[in-house]
PDB file of C-alpha atoms in Angstrom:
ATOM      1  CA  MET A   4      93.588-172.790 -55.821  1.00 39.00           C
ATOM      2  CA  THR A   5      94.928-169.531 -54.413  1.00 40.00           C
ATOM      3  CA  ALA A   6      96.228-169.042 -50.890  1.00 41.00           C
ATOM      4  CA  ASN A   7      92.943-167.384 -49.905  1.00 47.00           C
ATOM      5  CA  GLU A   8      90.709-170.119 -51.247  1.00 44.00           C
ATOM      6  CA  LYS A   9      89.525-172.968 -49.089  1.00 44.00           C
ATOM      7  CA  ALA A  10      88.987-176.551 -50.191  1.00 45.00           C
ATOM      8  CA  PRO A  11      85.303-177.530 -50.222  1.00 47.00           C
ATOM      9  CA  ALA A  12      84.236-179.002 -46.892  1.00 52.00           C
ATOM     10  CA  LEU A  13      83.496-182.713 -46.879  1.00 54.00           C
ATOM     11  CA  PRO A  14      79.902-183.676 -45.960  1.00 61.00           C
ATOM     12  CA  GLU A  15      79.521-184.242 -42.249  1.00 74.00           C
ATOM     13  CA  ARG A  16      79.145-187.752 -40.891  1.00 79.00           C
ATOM     14  CA  ARG A  17      75.663-188.445 -39.598  1.00 87.00           C
ATOM     15  CA  VAL A  18      75.144-190.140 -36.245  1.00 89.00           C
ATOM     16  CA  LEU A  19      72.273-192.583 -36.758  1.00 90.00           C
ATOM     17  CA  ASP A  20      69.163-192.296 -34.601  1.00 91.00           C
ATOM     18  CA  ILE A  21      66.859-195.149 -33.577  1.00 90.00           C
ATOM     19  CA  GLY A  22      64.743-194.956 -36.736  1.00 90.00           C
ATOM     20  CA  ALA A  23      67.726-195.074 -39.075  1.00 91.00           C
ATOM     21  CA  LEU A  24      69.267-197.916 -37.067  1.00 92.00           C
ATOM     22  CA  ARG A  25      66.066-199.930 -37.374  1.00 90.00           C
ATOM     23  CA  ALA A  26      65.992-199.251 -41.114  1.00 91.00           C
ATOM     24  CA  LEU A  27      69.495-200.729 -41.419  1.00 89.00           C
ATOM     25  CA  SER A  28      68.761-203.783 -39.304  1.00 86.00           C
ATOM     26  CA  HIS A  29      67.369-205.717 -42.292  1.00 90.00           C
ATOM     27  CA  PRO A  30      69.846-207.772 -44.388  1.00 88.00           C
ATOM     28  CA  LEU A  31      68.358-206.745 -47.747  1.00 92.00           C
ATOM     29  CA  ARG A  32      68.392-203.055 -46.837  1.00 93.00           C
ATOM     30  CA  VAL A  33      72.066-203.267 -45.891  1.00 89.00           C
ATOM     31  CA  ARG A  34      72.816-204.827 -49.294  1.00 90.00           C
ATOM     32  CA  ILE A  35      70.773-202.151 -51.086  1.00 94.00           C
ATOM     33  CA  PHE A  36      72.533-199.431 -49.104  1.00 92.00           C
ATOM     34  CA  ASP A  37      75.915-200.902 -50.071  1.00 88.00           C
ATOM     35  CA  ILE A  38      75.017-201.246 -53.750  1.00 90.00           C
ATOM     36  CA  LEU A  39      73.935-197.607 -53.921  1.00 92.00           C
ATOM     37  CA  GLU A  40      77.316-196.624 -52.481  1.00 86.00           C
ATOM     38  CA  GLN A  41      79.308-198.958 -54.713  1.00 82.00           C
ATOM     39  CA  GLU A  42      77.409-198.738 -58.005  1.00 84.00           C
ATOM     40  CA  GLY A  43      75.689-195.361 -57.849  1.00 86.00           C
ATOM     41  CA  PRO A  44      71.987-194.558 -58.406  1.00 91.00           C
ATOM     42  CA  GLN A  45      69.612-197.491 -58.938  1.00 93.00           C
ATOM     43  CA  THR A  46      65.916-198.179 -59.448  1.00 94.00           C
ATOM     44  CA  ALA A  47      63.802-200.840 -57.769  1.00 95.00           C
ATOM     45  CA  SER A  48      64.064-202.870 -60.994  1.00 94.00           C
ATOM     46  CA  THR A  49      67.843-202.642 -61.376  1.00 94.00           C
ATOM     47  CA  LEU A  50      68.292-203.581 -57.729  1.00 95.00           C
ATOM     48  CA  ALA A  51      65.880-206.509 -58.140  1.00 95.00           C
ATOM     49  CA  ALA A  52      67.979-207.801 -61.050  1.00 94.00           C
ATOM     50  CA  ILE A  53      71.207-207.495 -59.040  1.00 92.00           C
ATOM     51  CA  LEU A  54      69.800-209.090 -55.885  1.00 93.00           C
ATOM     52  CA  GLY A  55      67.509-211.713 -57.424  1.00 94.00           C
ATOM     53  CA  GLU A  56      64.502-210.207 -55.637  1.00 95.00           C
ATOM     54  CA  SER A  57      61.168-208.859 -56.862  1.00 95.00           C
ATOM     55  CA  SER A  58      60.956-205.158 -57.708  1.00 94.00           C
ATOM     56  CA  GLY A  59      58.101-204.941 -55.202  1.00 95.00           C
ATOM     57  CA  ALA A  60      60.432-206.059 -52.404  1.00 95.00           C
ATOM     58  CA  THR A  61      63.253-203.700 -53.391  1.00 96.00           C
ATOM     59  CA  SER A  62      60.783-200.822 -53.787  1.00 96.00           C
ATOM     60  CA  TYR A  63      59.466-201.447 -50.267  1.00 96.00           C
ATOM     61  CA  HIS A  64      62.947-201.442 -48.763  1.00 96.00           C
ATOM     62  CA  LEU A  65      63.972-198.349 -50.732  1.00 97.00           C
ATOM     63  CA  ARG A  66      61.015-196.469 -49.248  1.00 96.00           C
ATOM     64  CA  ALA A  67      61.997-197.651 -45.758  1.00 95.00           C
ATOM     65  CA  LEU A  68      65.533-196.270 -46.231  1.00 95.00           C
ATOM     66  CA  ALA A  69      64.183-193.023 -47.692  1.00 95.00           C
ATOM     67  CA  ARG A  70      61.812-192.494 -44.754  1.00 95.00           C
ATOM     68  CA  HIS A  71      64.837-192.134 -42.504  1.00 94.00           C
ATOM     69  CA  ASP A  72      66.768-189.922 -44.947  1.00 93.00           C
ATOM     70  CA  LEU A  73      69.419-192.535 -45.621  1.00 94.00           C
ATOM     71  CA  ILE A  74      68.761-192.292 -49.370  1.00 95.00           C
ATOM     72  CA  HIS A  75      66.891-189.845 -51.587  1.00 94.00           C
ATOM     73  CA  GLU A  76      65.345-189.749 -55.040  1.00 92.00           C
ATOM     74  CA  VAL A  77      67.447-188.541 -57.949  1.00 90.00           C
ATOM     75  CA  THR A  78      65.564-186.265 -60.323  1.00 79.00           C
ATOM     76  CA  GLY A  79      66.332-185.166 -63.855  1.00 68.00           C
ATOM     77  CA  GLU A  80      69.313-187.456 -64.427  1.00 60.00           C
ATOM     78  CA  HIS A  81      68.107-190.713 -65.935  1.00 59.00           C
ATOM     79  CA  GLY A  82      64.613-190.071 -67.245  1.00 57.00           C
ATOM     80  CA  GLY A  83      61.985-192.759 -67.732  1.00 66.00           C
ATOM     81  CA  ARG A  84      59.106-193.663 -65.486  1.00 77.00           C
ATOM     82  CA  GLU A  85      61.036-195.407 -62.746  1.00 83.00           C
ATOM     83  CA  ARG A  86      62.338-193.591 -59.707  1.00 90.00           C
ATOM     84  CA  TRP A  87      66.104-193.527 -59.242  1.00 93.00           C
ATOM     85  CA  TRP A  88      67.614-193.517 -55.762  1.00 95.00           C
ATOM     86  CA  GLU A  89      71.026-192.690 -54.335  1.00 93.00           C
ATOM     87  CA  ARG A  90      72.698-192.475 -50.936  1.00 91.00           C
ATOM     88  CA  ARG A  91      72.908-189.202 -49.118  1.00 87.00           C
ATOM     89  CA  ALA A  92      76.293-187.516 -49.213  1.00 82.00           C
ATOM     90  CA  GLY A  93      78.537-188.011 -46.194  1.00 80.00           C
ATOM     91  CA  GLY A  94      79.342-190.933 -43.961  1.00 83.00           C
ATOM     92  CA  ILE A  95      77.287-192.504 -41.200  1.00 86.00           C
ATOM     93  CA  VAL A  96      78.284-193.242 -37.618  1.00 87.00           C
ATOM     94  CA  TYR A  97      77.013-195.960 -35.297  1.00 88.00           C
ATOM     95  CA  ASP A  98      77.418-194.249 -31.909  1.00 89.00           C
ATOM     96  CA  SER A  99      76.186-195.968 -28.764  1.00 89.00           C
ATOM     97  CA  ARG A 100      76.025-192.604 -26.990  1.00 90.00           C
ATOM     98  CA  ALA A 101      73.183-191.512 -29.290  1.00 88.00           C
ATOM     99  CA  VAL A 102      70.891-194.240 -27.922  1.00 90.00           C
ATOM    100  CA  GLN A 103      72.303-194.587 -24.413  1.00 90.00           C
ATOM    101  CA  GLY A 104      69.579-195.180 -21.833  1.00 90.00           C
ATOM    102  CA  SER A 105      67.038-196.328 -24.425  1.00 91.00           C
ATOM    103  CA  PRO A 106      66.559-200.116 -24.409  1.00 92.00           C
ATOM    104  CA  ALA A 107      64.864-199.941 -27.827  1.00 90.00           C
ATOM    105  CA  GLY A 108      67.664-197.790 -29.214  1.00 90.00           C
ATOM    106  CA  GLU A 109      70.399-199.996 -27.821  1.00 92.00           C
ATOM    107  CA  ALA A 110      68.692-203.084 -29.264  1.00 91.00           C
ATOM    108  CA  ALA A 111      68.353-201.408 -32.677  1.00 90.00           C
ATOM    109  CA  LEU A 112      72.029-200.421 -32.602  1.00 91.00           C
ATOM    110  CA  GLN A 113      73.113-203.951 -31.738  1.00 92.00           C
ATOM    111  CA  VAL A 114      71.066-205.520 -34.557  1.00 89.00           C
ATOM    112  CA  ALA A 115      72.120-202.928 -37.155  1.00 89.00           C
ATOM    113  CA  VAL A 116      75.818-203.145 -36.334  1.00 90.00           C
ATOM    114  CA  ALA A 117      75.691-206.957 -36.296  1.00 90.00           C
ATOM    115  CA  GLU A 118      74.068-207.010 -39.751  1.00 86.00           C
ATOM    116  CA  VAL A 119      76.480-204.482 -41.236  1.00 85.00           C
ATOM    117  CA  GLN A 120      79.516-206.288 -39.824  1.00 88.00           C
ATOM    118  CA  ARG A 121      78.217-209.645 -41.063  1.00 88.00           C
ATOM    119  CA  ARG A 122      77.954-208.152 -44.552  1.00 85.00           C
ATOM    120  CA  ARG A 123      81.465-206.683 -44.318  1.00 85.00           C
ATOM    121  CA  HIS A 124      82.848-210.033 -43.161  1.00 88.00           C
ATOM    122  CA  ASP A 125      81.147-211.871 -46.038  1.00 86.00           C
ATOM    123  CA  GLU A 126      82.657-209.437 -48.560  1.00 84.00           C
ATOM    124  CA  LEU A 127      86.102-209.839 -47.030  1.00 84.00           C
ATOM    125  CA  MET A 128      85.904-213.632 -47.015  1.00 86.00           C
ATOM    126  CA  ASP A 129      84.592-213.770 -50.595  1.00 84.00           C
ATOM    127  CA  TYR A 130      87.564-211.764 -51.793  1.00 82.00           C
ATOM    128  CA  PHE A 131      90.448-213.191 -49.794  1.00 80.00           C
ATOM    129  CA  THR A 132      89.354-216.837 -50.010  1.00 83.00           C
ATOM    130  CA  GLY A 133      88.929-216.583 -53.784  1.00 81.00           C
ATOM    131  CA  ARG A 134      91.618-216.948 -56.432  1.00 78.00           C
ATOM    132  CA  ILE A 135      92.788-213.334 -56.616  1.00 76.00           C
ATOM    133  CA  ASP A 136      95.814-214.383 -58.662  1.00 77.00           C
ATOM    134  CA  LYS A 137      93.585-215.789 -61.415  1.00 82.00           C
ATOM    135  CA  GLU A 138      90.559-213.487 -61.316  1.00 79.00           C
ATOM    136  CA  LEU A 139      92.271-210.142 -60.627  1.00 80.00           C
ATOM    137  CA  PRO A 140      96.031-210.742 -60.951  1.00 84.00           C
ATOM    138  CA  GLU A 141      96.807-207.038 -61.330  1.00 84.00           C
ATOM    139  CA  TRP A 142      95.267-206.402 -57.890  1.00 82.00           C
ATOM    140  CA  VAL A 143      97.327-208.940 -55.935  1.00 81.00           C
ATOM    141  CA  ASP A 144      99.835-206.296 -54.794  1.00 82.00           C
ATOM    142  CA  ALA A 145      97.039-203.791 -54.190  1.00 83.00           C
ATOM    143  CA  SER A 146      95.145-205.936 -51.680  1.00 82.00           C
ATOM    144  CA  ILE A 147      95.961-206.528 -48.039  1.00 79.00           C
ATOM    145  CA  SER A 148      94.440-207.794 -44.818  1.00 80.00           C
ATOM    146  CA  MET A 149      96.685-206.676 -42.005  1.00 80.00           C
ATOM    147  CA  THR A 150      96.518-206.788 -38.228  1.00 82.00           C
ATOM    148  CA  SER A 151      99.009-205.127 -35.901  1.00 84.00           C
ATOM    149  CA  GLY A 152      98.886-204.938 -32.126  1.00 85.00           C
ATOM    150  CA  ILE A 153     100.201-201.601 -30.807  1.00 89.00           C
ATOM    151  CA  SER A 154     100.506-200.444 -27.193  1.00 91.00           C
ATOM    152  CA  MET A 155      98.947-196.964 -27.015  1.00 92.00           C
ATOM    153  CA  THR A 156      96.993-194.665 -24.737  1.00 94.00           C
ATOM    154  CA  VAL A 157      93.442-193.487 -25.429  1.00 94.00           C
ATOM    155  CA  GLU A 158      94.776-190.128 -26.636  1.00 95.00           C
ATOM    156  CA  GLN A 159      97.341-191.733 -28.954  1.00 95.00           C
ATOM    157  CA  THR A 160      94.726-194.077 -30.379  1.00 94.00           C
ATOM    158  CA  ALA A 161      92.271-191.232 -31.001  1.00 93.00           C
ATOM    159  CA  ASP A 162      95.028-189.286 -32.760  1.00 95.00           C
ATOM    160  CA  LEU A 163      95.801-192.268 -35.007  1.00 93.00           C
ATOM    161  CA  ILE A 164      92.107-192.595 -35.908  1.00 91.00           C
ATOM    162  CA  LYS A 165      91.938-188.910 -36.882  1.00 92.00           C
ATOM    163  CA  LYS A 166      94.987-189.296 -39.139  1.00 94.00           C
ATOM    164  CA  ILE A 167      93.541-192.377 -40.840  1.00 91.00           C
ATOM    165  CA  GLU A 168      90.171-190.665 -41.302  1.00 88.00           C
ATOM    166  CA  ALA A 169      91.847-187.614 -42.834  1.00 91.00           C
ATOM    167  CA  LEU A 170      93.831-189.792 -45.251  1.00 92.00           C
ATOM    168  CA  ILE A 171      90.743-191.729 -46.333  1.00 89.00           C
ATOM    169  CA  ASP A 172      88.662-188.548 -46.663  1.00 87.00           C
ATOM    170  CA  GLU A 173      91.350-186.997 -48.855  1.00 91.00           C
ATOM    171  CA  ALA A 174      91.411-190.014 -51.193  1.00 91.00           C
ATOM    172  CA  SER A 175      87.623-190.222 -51.230  1.00 85.00           C
ATOM    173  CA  GLU A 176      87.289-186.603 -52.305  1.00 86.00           C
ATOM    174  CA  LYS A 177      90.140-186.802 -54.828  1.00 90.00           C
ATOM    175  CA  TYR A 178      88.834-189.885 -56.638  1.00 89.00           C
ATOM    176  CA  ARG A 179      85.097-189.436 -55.990  1.00 80.00           C
ATOM    177  CA  ASP A 180      83.978-189.210 -59.636  1.00 81.00           C
ATOM    178  CA  GLN A 181      86.866-191.059 -61.274  1.00 87.00           C
ATOM    179  CA  LYS A 182      85.929-193.359 -64.158  1.00 86.00           C
ATOM    180  CA  GLY A 183      87.845-195.112 -66.906  1.00 89.00           C
ATOM    181  CA  MET A 184      90.044-198.072 -67.732  1.00 89.00           C
ATOM    182  CA  GLY A 185      91.366-199.912 -64.679  1.00 87.00           C
ATOM    183  CA  VAL A 186      89.126-198.091 -62.171  1.00 89.00           C
ATOM    184  CA  ARG A 187      87.289-200.300 -59.677  1.00 86.00           C
ATOM    185  CA  ARG A 188      85.450-199.623 -56.451  1.00 84.00           C
ATOM    186  CA  VAL A 189      87.859-200.324 -53.571  1.00 86.00           C
ATOM    187  CA  SER A 190      86.780-201.061 -50.020  1.00 83.00           C
ATOM    188  CA  VAL A 191      88.952-199.219 -47.480  1.00 84.00           C
ATOM    189  CA  ARG A 192      88.636-200.478 -43.925  1.00 80.00           C
ATOM    190  CA  SER A 193      90.327-199.753 -40.632  1.00 80.00           C
ATOM    191  CA  ASP A 194      89.499-201.710 -37.502  1.00 78.00           C
ATOM    192  CA  ILE A 195      90.867-200.013 -34.400  1.00 79.00           C
ATOM    193  CA  PHE A 196      89.713-201.114 -30.956  1.00 75.00           C
ATOM    194  CA  PRO A 197      91.161-202.024 -27.543  1.00 80.00           C
ATOM    195  CA  LEU A 198      91.886-205.708 -27.022  1.00 70.00           C
ATOM    196  CA  THR A 199      90.441-207.589 -24.070  1.00 63.00           C
ATOM    197  CA  SER A 200      93.042-208.282 -21.397  1.00 54.00           C
ATOM    198  CA  HIS A 201      93.143-212.063 -20.998  1.00 47.00           C
ATOM    199  CA  THR A 202      95.702-211.647 -18.209  1.00 45.00           C
ATOM    200  CA  ALA A 203      93.259-209.521 -16.208  1.00 45.00           C
ATOM    201  CA  LYS A 204      90.557-212.162 -16.705  1.00 48.00           C
ATOM    202  CA  LYS A 205      92.810-214.912 -15.363  1.00 48.00           C
ATOM    203  CA  GLU A 206      93.822-212.815 -12.368  1.00 49.00           C
ATOM    204  CA  SER A 207      90.164-212.098 -11.534  1.00 51.00           C
ATOM    205  CA  GLY A 208      89.368-215.797 -11.736  1.00 55.00           C
ATOM    206  CA  SER A 209      86.945-215.455 -14.648  1.00 48.00           C
TER     207      SER A 209
END
C-alpha cells in the first residue's frame, strides 16, 4: 500500500429499527443469526441439522430475518436447489435512542437485548464451566474472563470504547477470511458500563 492509498473502509454498523429488533426477539432466530456469523452461509436444511429443528421452521425464521435485511441470499456460490443465506456485512447496534418515545419500540428493544444477552451468557458458561484443559488444552492461555473496575469520566470511558472498537475492527478485517490448521472462531467481548452506586442508594434510603 502506497502513502496515497487508503485502507478499505469497514462496513458501517447498523442501528436496528423496531422491525429488526422484533425479528431478533425470537430465541431460534438469534441462534440462526449467530450460526451464520460463526459458520458462514447456510441453508434451511443445514441449519435444521445443526439446531435439531425442521427445515420448515428454519426456513420460516430465515425469511423473517431477511425481511428486515439482517441476512440476504447468496447466489452463484454453492449451487443446488436450496437457497443459501448469509449475514449482511457490518455490525449491528442496539441503541435505545432509535426507539425512544415508542412503547412498542422500547419493548422490542428490551426483548431482543434480553434474548441476545441470554445467548451470550449461555455460550460463556458452556465454555468456562467446561474442561478447557482436556478439550482444548492449547487454548487455555488464549482464553480469559476478566473484570476490572476503573474510575473514569464519561469522556474517558467513551475514548476507551473507541480504542477497543478500533482494535477489534483491525483484527476482524485482518483475519476475516483466514482458514487453515489451528484456526477457530473466537468470540471477542467487551462489557463496559457504569456501575450502580450502592452508597448513593443507602444514603437515599432505598
